Amino acid sequence: MALASPMVLRAGPVTAQIMPEGDGTTALWGFNGSTPGPELRARVGDMLNVRFENGIGSGSAIHWHGIRIENGMDGVPGLTQPLVEAGAEHDYSFRLPDAGTFWYHSHHRSWEQVERGLYGALIIEEETPPEVNHDITVIVDDWRIERTGELIEDFGNRHDFAHGGRMGTFARIVPTVSTVRKGDRVRLRIINTATARIFPLEITGITGKIVALDGMPLAQPRDLERSVLAPAQRMDVIADVTDTVQFLFPTGQDPYPLGDIAVDGENPTPITAPIAALPQPRISQPAATPDHRLTMRLEGGAMGGRHAGDDIWSLNGVSNLPDAPWQRFARGDTVQITIVNDTAFPHGMHLHGHHFHELEEDGSPGPLRDTTLLMRGQSRDILCVFDNPGKWLLHCHMLGHQASGMKTWLEVA
Ligand code: C2O
Ligand code: CU
C-alpha cells in the first residue's frame, strides 16, 4: 500500500483464520478489518500520516516500533500523548529517517491489545532497493487458542507474568507472498510480533544472508544460520530459493513447522549479483569514550529471589515508571549500559526512539538494534548515542513483564 496521503487505521473487532483453512476461526482485534493490520509501506525520508480511529471499545494508542521518531508521535499514553479513548481518533504524522523493517502496535494494555491482534508491519523502502524478485514480509506469532480456534481470554494472568509470559498454544508465520519460483531471489522481512515467545528459526529452501537486524542494515551481511528472534525483533534476509521455503521452530525432537512459502516453476533468468550490504544508516557515531557508564539490573519474577521493587519485576530495584526519569542525558551523549539479567527468565529489552549497538565480546560496537535479548543469567553491554530529545521508555518486550514492573523511562534534553 503506498502512503502518499493520510490513511486511516481503524481498530476494531475482526474474525481471523489463524488456524489452517477449514478449521475454526478466532475472534480478535485488528486494523481495517484484519489482523495483522495492513502493511504500511513508504520510502525513506517520507512523511507518514495516519489517522488512528479507535473502535475497540476501550482506550488505546499506536506505537511505531523502532522508528527514530519525534517524541510526541511515539504513541505512549501518559508519557508522550493522552490515551485515545474508545470511539475517539488521533492523528500521527512523522518523518521516516531509516529504511528497513519496522512495525506498529498498540501501546496501551499491550499485553492484551497486541495479543488480541492490534499490530502490523511498517516497511520503509530504500531510495534504491536491492534487486529481488519478491519482497516478502513474514510475521511470526503465537496465539493462545482452543482447538476450536476460540481465544483463551486470560490476559492478565499473573502466573504468566511472573514466568516467561503468555505463551500461545499455536504458532505460525503470516507471509505476504505464498508462492515463489525456484531460482527467485527473495527478501524476507521477518518480524516476531509475539507478546512473549522467543522464536528460534530455521529456514530451509534458501541460500543467502542476513542483511539487517531490527530495521538496521548490517555492515557485513551474515551467514544465514539458525537465528533467534525475541519479541519485537526483526531480521531481513536476502536469499535465493532452492526449494520450498520452510520455516521451522527447532525443538529437542522434531521441529515445529511454522509454515512455508511454496515453490512453483523456475526463474529462467535468476539474479546472480552477489548479496551485498544494504545502504548504511545515517546515524550518530558513538564517542570513543562514553559520557556515562551505567548498569541496569533486571530482577524479580518466579524463582528470582528478593528485590526492592513493589511489583513482580524491577529494574535497578524500581518497579514500573518512576515519577522522575531513571536518567537524564544531554542530547548527543554516548552512554554505555551494562544490562545484567539477574532473573530466571529471558528478557528482550527495548529502547524507544533510538537504536543502540550491542557490544561484542571484545568491546567493539556490534549490530544496531532496538531490542536486545538477554537469556537468564546473561549480561550485555549496549552503546547508544542519545541524540533524540524527549521522554523515552526502556522496557521488556515480553509484554506481561512490562505490565508487571519491567519498565522505566529516561529523558534526553
Ligand atoms: Cu514495541 Cu514500547 O514497544
Ligand atoms: Cu522480561
Coordinates of C-alpha atoms and ligand atoms in Angstrom, one line a residue:
M1 CA 0.0 0.0 0.0
A2 CA 1.5 3.3 -1.0
L3 CA 1.3 6.1 1.6
A4 CA 1.4 9.5 0.0
S5 CA -1.7 10.9 1.6
P6 CA -3.1 10.4 5.1
M7 CA -4.5 7.0 5.6
V8 CA -6.9 5.6 8.2
L9 CA -6.1 2.8 10.6
R10 CA -9.3 1.8 12.3
A11 CA -9.0 -0.6 15.2
G12 CA -12.0 -2.9 15.8
P13 CA -13.1 -6.5 16.2
V14 CA -12.2 -9.0 13.5
T15 CA -12.7 -12.6 12.8
A16 CA -9.4 -14.2 11.8
Q17 CA -8.4 -17.5 10.2
I18 CA -5.5 -18.2 12.5
M19 CA -5.8 -22.0 12.3
P20 CA -5.5 -23.7 8.9
E21 CA -8.2 -23.1 6.4
G22 CA -11.2 -25.3 7.2
D23 CA -10.5 -25.2 11.0
G24 CA -12.2 -22.8 13.4
T25 CA -11.9 -19.0 13.3
T26 CA -10.7 -16.7 16.1
A27 CA -12.4 -13.5 17.3
L28 CA -9.6 -10.9 17.6
W29 CA -9.0 -7.2 17.1
G30 CA -7.4 -5.8 14.1
F31 CA -6.9 -2.7 11.9
N32 CA -9.1 -2.1 8.9
G33 CA -10.7 -5.5 9.3
S34 CA -7.7 -7.7 9.5
T35 CA -5.0 -8.9 11.9
P36 CA -2.2 -8.5 11.3
G37 CA -3.3 -5.0 10.2
P38 CA -2.5 -3.7 6.7
E39 CA 1.2 -3.5 5.8
L40 CA 2.2 0.2 5.6
R41 CA 4.8 0.9 3.0
A42 CA 6.7 4.2 2.5
R43 CA 10.0 5.4 1.2
V44 CA 12.9 6.5 3.5
G45 CA 12.6 10.3 4.2
D46 CA 8.8 10.3 3.6
M47 CA 6.3 11.6 6.0
L48 CA 3.9 9.0 7.4
N49 CA 0.4 10.4 8.0
V50 CA -2.0 8.1 9.8
R51 CA -5.4 8.8 11.4
F52 CA -6.0 6.2 14.1
E53 CA -9.7 5.6 14.8
N54 CA -10.3 3.6 18.0
G55 CA -13.2 1.2 17.6
I56 CA -12.3 -1.4 20.1
G57 CA -14.5 0.0 22.9
S58 CA -11.6 0.9 25.3
G59 CA -8.6 3.2 25.3
S60 CA -5.6 2.7 23.0
A61 CA -2.7 4.3 21.2
I62 CA -0.3 3.3 18.4
H63 CA 3.5 3.0 18.9
W64 CA 5.7 2.9 15.8
H65 CA 8.3 0.4 16.9
G66 CA 11.9 1.1 16.0
I67 CA 11.3 4.4 14.3
R68 CA 13.7 7.1 15.5
I69 CA 10.6 9.2 15.8
E70 CA 9.8 12.7 17.0
N71 CA 8.9 12.1 20.7
G72 CA 5.3 13.4 20.5
M73 CA 4.5 10.8 17.9
D74 CA 5.8 7.8 19.9
G75 CA 2.4 6.6 21.0
V76 CA 2.9 6.1 24.7
P77 CA -0.2 7.2 26.7
G78 CA 0.7 9.1 29.8
L79 CA 4.3 9.8 28.6
T80 CA 4.0 11.2 25.1
Q81 CA 0.3 11.6 24.4
P82 CA -3.1 11.3 26.1
L83 CA -4.9 8.0 25.8
V84 CA -7.1 7.7 22.7
E85 CA -10.5 7.0 24.3
A86 CA -13.0 4.5 22.9
G87 CA -14.6 6.0 19.8
A88 CA -12.0 8.8 19.6
E89 CA -9.4 9.3 17.0
H90 CA -5.8 10.6 16.9
D91 CA -3.5 11.8 14.1
Y92 CA 0.0 10.7 13.8
S93 CA 2.4 12.4 11.4
F94 CA 6.2 11.9 11.3
R95 CA 9.2 11.6 9.1
L96 CA 10.8 8.2 8.4
P97 CA 14.6 8.6 8.9
D98 CA 15.6 5.0 8.2
A99 CA 14.9 2.4 5.5
G100 CA 14.1 -1.0 7.0
T101 CA 11.6 -3.4 8.6
F102 CA 9.6 -1.9 11.4
W103 CA 6.1 -2.5 12.9
Y104 CA 3.3 -0.8 14.7
H105 CA 1.3 -1.9 17.6
S106 CA -0.9 -0.8 20.4
H107 CA 1.0 0.6 23.4
H108 CA -1.9 0.6 25.9
R109 CA -2.5 -2.6 27.8
S110 CA -0.3 -4.1 25.1
W111 CA -0.2 -7.4 26.9
E112 CA -3.9 -7.7 26.0
Q113 CA -4.2 -5.5 22.9
V114 CA -1.2 -6.8 21.0
E115 CA -2.2 -10.3 21.9
R116 CA -5.6 -9.7 20.5
G117 CA -4.1 -8.6 17.2
L118 CA -3.5 -4.9 17.2
Y119 CA -0.3 -4.8 15.2
G120 CA 1.0 -4.7 11.6
A121 CA 4.2 -4.3 9.6
L122 CA 5.7 -0.9 8.7
I123 CA 8.1 -1.3 5.8
I124 CA 10.3 1.6 4.7
E125 CA 12.0 1.2 1.4
E126 CA 15.5 2.3 0.5
E127 CA 15.8 5.0 -2.2
T128 CA 17.2 2.3 -4.4
P129 CA 16.1 -1.1 -3.0
P130 CA 18.3 -4.1 -3.7
E131 CA 17.1 -6.1 -6.7
V132 CA 14.9 -9.1 -5.7
N133 CA 12.1 -10.9 -7.4
H134 CA 9.9 -10.8 -4.2
D135 CA 9.9 -8.5 -1.2
I136 CA 8.1 -10.6 1.4
T137 CA 7.1 -9.7 4.9
V138 CA 6.9 -12.7 7.2
I139 CA 5.2 -12.1 10.6
V140 CA 5.8 -14.8 13.2
D141 CA 3.4 -15.1 16.1
D142 CA 1.7 -17.4 18.5
W143 CA -1.9 -17.4 19.9
R144 CA -3.4 -18.9 23.0
I145 CA -6.4 -20.6 21.5
E146 CA -8.5 -23.7 22.0
R147 CA -8.6 -26.4 19.4
T148 CA -11.8 -24.8 18.1
G149 CA -9.9 -21.6 17.4
E150 CA -11.6 -19.8 20.3
L151 CA -9.4 -17.3 22.0
I152 CA -8.4 -18.1 25.6
E153 CA -9.0 -14.7 27.3
D154 CA -6.9 -15.0 30.5
F155 CA -4.7 -12.0 29.5
G156 CA -3.9 -10.5 32.9
N157 CA -2.7 -13.9 34.3
R158 CA -0.1 -13.0 37.0
H159 CA 1.3 -16.5 36.9
D160 CA 2.2 -15.9 33.2
F161 CA 3.6 -12.5 34.1
A162 CA 5.9 -14.0 36.8
H163 CA 7.2 -16.6 34.4
G164 CA 8.0 -16.4 30.7
G165 CA 4.8 -14.5 29.8
R166 CA 1.7 -15.5 27.8
M167 CA 2.8 -18.4 25.6
G168 CA 0.5 -19.4 22.8
T169 CA -0.9 -22.9 22.0
F170 CA -0.4 -22.4 18.3
A171 CA 2.2 -20.6 16.3
R172 CA 2.7 -19.9 12.6
I173 CA 4.0 -17.5 10.1
V174 CA 1.8 -15.0 8.2
P175 CA 3.7 -14.3 4.9
T176 CA 2.6 -11.7 2.4
V177 CA 3.5 -13.9 -0.6
S178 CA 2.6 -17.6 -0.7
T179 CA 4.3 -18.8 -3.9
V180 CA 7.7 -18.2 -5.5
R181 CA 9.8 -19.8 -8.2
K182 CA 12.9 -21.9 -7.8
G183 CA 15.8 -19.5 -8.5
D184 CA 14.0 -16.4 -7.4
R185 CA 15.8 -14.0 -5.2
V186 CA 13.7 -13.0 -2.2
R187 CA 13.9 -10.5 0.6
L188 CA 12.3 -11.9 3.7
R189 CA 11.4 -9.3 6.4
I190 CA 10.8 -11.4 9.4
I191 CA 9.0 -9.8 12.4
N192 CA 8.4 -11.5 15.7
T193 CA 5.1 -9.9 16.9
A194 CA 4.5 -12.4 19.8
T195 CA 4.0 -10.9 23.2
A196 CA 6.3 -13.4 25.0
R197 CA 7.5 -16.2 22.7
I198 CA 11.2 -16.2 21.6
F199 CA 11.4 -17.8 18.1
P200 CA 14.5 -19.7 17.2
L201 CA 14.1 -20.1 13.4
E202 CA 15.5 -22.5 10.9
I203 CA 14.7 -21.6 7.3
T204 CA 15.2 -24.3 4.7
G205 CA 14.9 -24.0 0.9
I206 CA 17.1 -20.9 0.5
T207 CA 20.7 -19.9 0.5
G208 CA 21.6 -16.3 1.4
K209 CA 22.5 -13.8 4.0
I210 CA 21.1 -11.9 6.9
V211 CA 21.3 -8.2 5.8
A212 CA 19.6 -6.3 8.6
L213 CA 18.5 -6.7 12.2
D214 CA 15.8 -4.6 13.8
G215 CA 15.5 -2.5 10.7
M216 CA 19.2 -1.5 10.7
P217 CA 21.5 -2.8 7.9
L218 CA 24.5 -4.9 9.0
A219 CA 27.8 -3.5 7.9
Q220 CA 28.6 -7.0 6.6
P221 CA 25.9 -9.5 5.7
R222 CA 26.0 -12.6 7.9
D223 CA 25.6 -16.2 7.1
L224 CA 22.1 -17.4 7.5
E225 CA 22.4 -20.0 10.2
R226 CA 19.9 -20.8 12.8
S227 CA 18.8 -17.5 14.3
V228 CA 16.7 -16.3 17.2
L229 CA 14.2 -13.5 17.3
A230 CA 13.0 -12.1 20.6
P231 CA 9.6 -10.5 20.8
A232 CA 9.6 -7.3 18.6
Q233 CA 12.9 -8.2 16.9
R234 CA 13.2 -8.3 13.1
M235 CA 15.6 -9.8 10.7
D236 CA 15.9 -9.1 6.9
V237 CA 17.3 -11.9 4.8
I238 CA 18.2 -11.8 1.1
A239 CA 18.4 -15.2 -0.4
D240 CA 17.9 -17.4 -3.5
V241 CA 15.2 -20.0 -3.5
T242 CA 16.3 -23.6 -4.0
D243 CA 13.2 -25.4 -2.8
T244 CA 10.0 -24.9 -0.7
V245 CA 10.9 -22.3 1.8
Q246 CA 10.1 -23.8 5.2
F247 CA 10.1 -22.0 8.5
L248 CA 10.8 -24.4 11.4
F249 CA 10.9 -23.9 15.1
P250 CA 13.6 -26.2 16.3
T251 CA 12.8 -28.2 19.4
G252 CA 14.5 -31.0 21.2
Q253 CA 12.7 -33.5 18.9
D254 CA 11.0 -32.9 15.6
P255 CA 10.9 -29.2 14.6
Y256 CA 7.6 -27.4 14.9
P257 CA 6.5 -26.3 11.4
L258 CA 5.5 -22.7 11.3
G259 CA 4.5 -22.7 7.7
D260 CA 6.1 -22.3 4.3
I261 CA 6.2 -20.5 1.0
A262 CA 5.5 -22.8 -1.9
V263 CA 7.7 -23.2 -5.0
D264 CA 6.1 -23.3 -8.4
G265 CA 8.1 -23.2 -11.6
E266 CA 11.6 -21.9 -12.2
N267 CA 13.0 -18.5 -12.8
P268 CA 14.7 -18.6 -16.2
T269 CA 16.9 -15.5 -15.5
P270 CA 18.0 -15.6 -11.9
I271 CA 19.7 -12.7 -10.3
T272 CA 23.3 -13.6 -9.9
A273 CA 24.8 -10.4 -8.4
P274 CA 26.4 -11.1 -5.0
I275 CA 24.3 -10.3 -2.0
A276 CA 25.7 -7.1 -0.7
A277 CA 25.3 -4.9 2.3
L278 CA 22.3 -2.6 2.3
P279 CA 23.0 1.2 2.2
Q280 CA 24.2 2.1 5.7
P281 CA 22.0 4.1 8.0
R282 CA 22.7 7.8 8.7
I283 CA 23.0 7.6 12.4
S284 CA 25.3 9.3 15.0
Q285 CA 28.5 7.5 15.7
P286 CA 29.3 6.8 19.4
A287 CA 32.1 8.8 21.0
A288 CA 35.3 6.7 21.6
T289 CA 34.8 7.2 25.4
P290 CA 31.2 7.1 26.7
D291 CA 29.9 10.2 28.6
H292 CA 28.2 7.9 31.0
R293 CA 28.6 4.2 32.1
L294 CA 25.6 2.7 33.8
T295 CA 24.3 -0.6 35.0
M296 CA 20.8 -1.8 34.7
R297 CA 19.9 -4.8 36.8
L298 CA 16.9 -6.9 35.8
E299 CA 15.4 -8.6 38.9
G300 CA 12.3 -10.4 40.1
G301 CA 10.0 -13.0 38.7
A302 CA 9.4 -16.5 39.8
M303 CA 12.5 -18.1 41.3
G304 CA 14.1 -14.7 41.2
G305 CA 14.6 -14.1 44.9
R306 CA 14.0 -10.8 46.7
H307 CA 14.3 -7.4 45.1
A308 CA 13.5 -3.9 46.2
G309 CA 10.6 -3.2 43.7
D310 CA 6.9 -3.4 44.6
D311 CA 5.7 -5.5 41.6
I312 CA 6.7 -8.8 40.1
W313 CA 9.7 -7.4 38.2
S314 CA 12.0 -4.4 38.7
L315 CA 14.8 -2.5 37.0
N316 CA 17.6 -1.4 39.5
G317 CA 15.1 -2.1 42.3
V318 CA 12.3 0.0 40.9
S319 CA 9.1 -1.5 39.5
N320 CA 7.1 0.4 36.9
L321 CA 7.5 4.1 35.8
P322 CA 9.0 6.3 38.5
D323 CA 7.8 10.0 38.5
A324 CA 11.3 11.2 37.7
P325 CA 13.2 9.6 34.8
W326 CA 15.8 6.9 35.6
Q327 CA 18.4 9.1 33.8
R328 CA 18.6 12.4 32.2
F329 CA 21.0 12.8 29.3
A330 CA 22.2 15.8 27.4
R331 CA 21.4 15.5 23.7
G332 CA 24.2 13.7 21.9
D333 CA 25.6 11.9 25.0
T334 CA 27.2 8.5 24.3
V335 CA 26.1 6.1 27.0
Q336 CA 27.2 2.6 27.8
I337 CA 24.8 0.5 29.7
T338 CA 25.6 -2.9 31.2
I339 CA 22.4 -4.9 31.3
V340 CA 22.5 -7.7 33.9
N341 CA 19.8 -10.3 33.8
D342 CA 19.6 -11.4 37.4
T343 CA 16.4 -13.4 36.8
A344 CA 15.5 -17.0 35.9
F345 CA 13.9 -15.9 32.5
P346 CA 15.0 -14.3 29.3
H347 CA 14.1 -10.7 28.5
G348 CA 14.1 -8.7 25.3
M349 CA 14.9 -5.1 26.4
H350 CA 13.5 -2.4 24.1
L351 CA 14.6 1.3 24.0
H352 CA 12.2 3.8 22.3
G353 CA 13.3 6.5 19.9
H354 CA 16.9 5.2 19.3
H355 CA 19.0 2.3 18.1
F356 CA 22.0 1.2 20.1
H357 CA 24.9 -1.0 19.4
E358 CA 25.2 -4.4 21.1
L359 CA 28.8 -4.6 22.2
E360 CA 30.8 -7.6 21.0
E361 CA 32.8 -9.7 23.5
D362 CA 35.9 -7.7 22.6
G363 CA 34.1 -4.4 23.4
S364 CA 33.7 -3.3 19.8
P365 CA 30.3 -2.0 18.6
G366 CA 28.3 -4.8 17.1
P367 CA 25.0 -4.6 15.2
L368 CA 22.5 -1.7 15.8
R369 CA 19.3 -2.9 17.5
D370 CA 16.3 -1.5 19.2
T371 CA 15.6 -4.7 21.2
T372 CA 18.3 -6.8 22.8
L373 CA 17.7 -10.3 24.1
L374 CA 19.3 -11.4 27.4
M375 CA 19.0 -15.1 28.3
R376 CA 18.7 -16.0 32.0
G377 CA 21.9 -15.0 33.9
Q378 CA 23.3 -13.2 30.9
S379 CA 24.8 -9.7 30.8
R380 CA 25.3 -7.5 27.8
D381 CA 26.7 -4.0 27.2
I382 CA 24.9 -1.7 24.9
L383 CA 26.2 1.6 23.5
C384 CA 23.8 4.4 22.5
V385 CA 24.0 7.9 21.3
F386 CA 21.1 9.6 22.9
D387 CA 20.5 12.2 20.2
N388 CA 16.7 12.2 20.1
P389 CA 15.2 14.7 22.5
G390 CA 12.2 13.7 24.6
K391 CA 10.9 11.1 27.1
W392 CA 11.6 7.6 26.1
L393 CA 10.6 4.2 27.5
L394 CA 13.1 1.4 28.2
H395 CA 11.2 -1.8 28.9
C396 CA 11.0 -5.5 28.4
H397 CA 9.1 -6.5 25.3
M398 CA 7.8 -9.6 27.0
L399 CA 4.6 -7.6 27.4
G400 CA 3.4 -9.3 30.6
H401 CA 6.8 -8.4 32.2
Q402 CA 6.4 -4.8 31.0
A403 CA 2.9 -4.8 32.7
S404 CA 4.2 -6.1 36.0
G405 CA 7.2 -3.8 36.6
M406 CA 9.9 -4.2 34.0
K407 CA 9.9 -0.7 32.6
T408 CA 11.4 2.7 33.2
W409 CA 12.0 5.9 31.2
L410 CA 14.7 8.4 30.5
E411 CA 14.8 11.9 29.3
V412 CA 17.0 13.5 26.6
A413 CA 17.2 17.3 26.7
Ligands
C2O1 CU1 7.3 -2.3 20.6 CU2 7.4 0.1 24.0 O1 7.3 -1.1 22.3
CU2 CU 11.0 -9.6 30.5

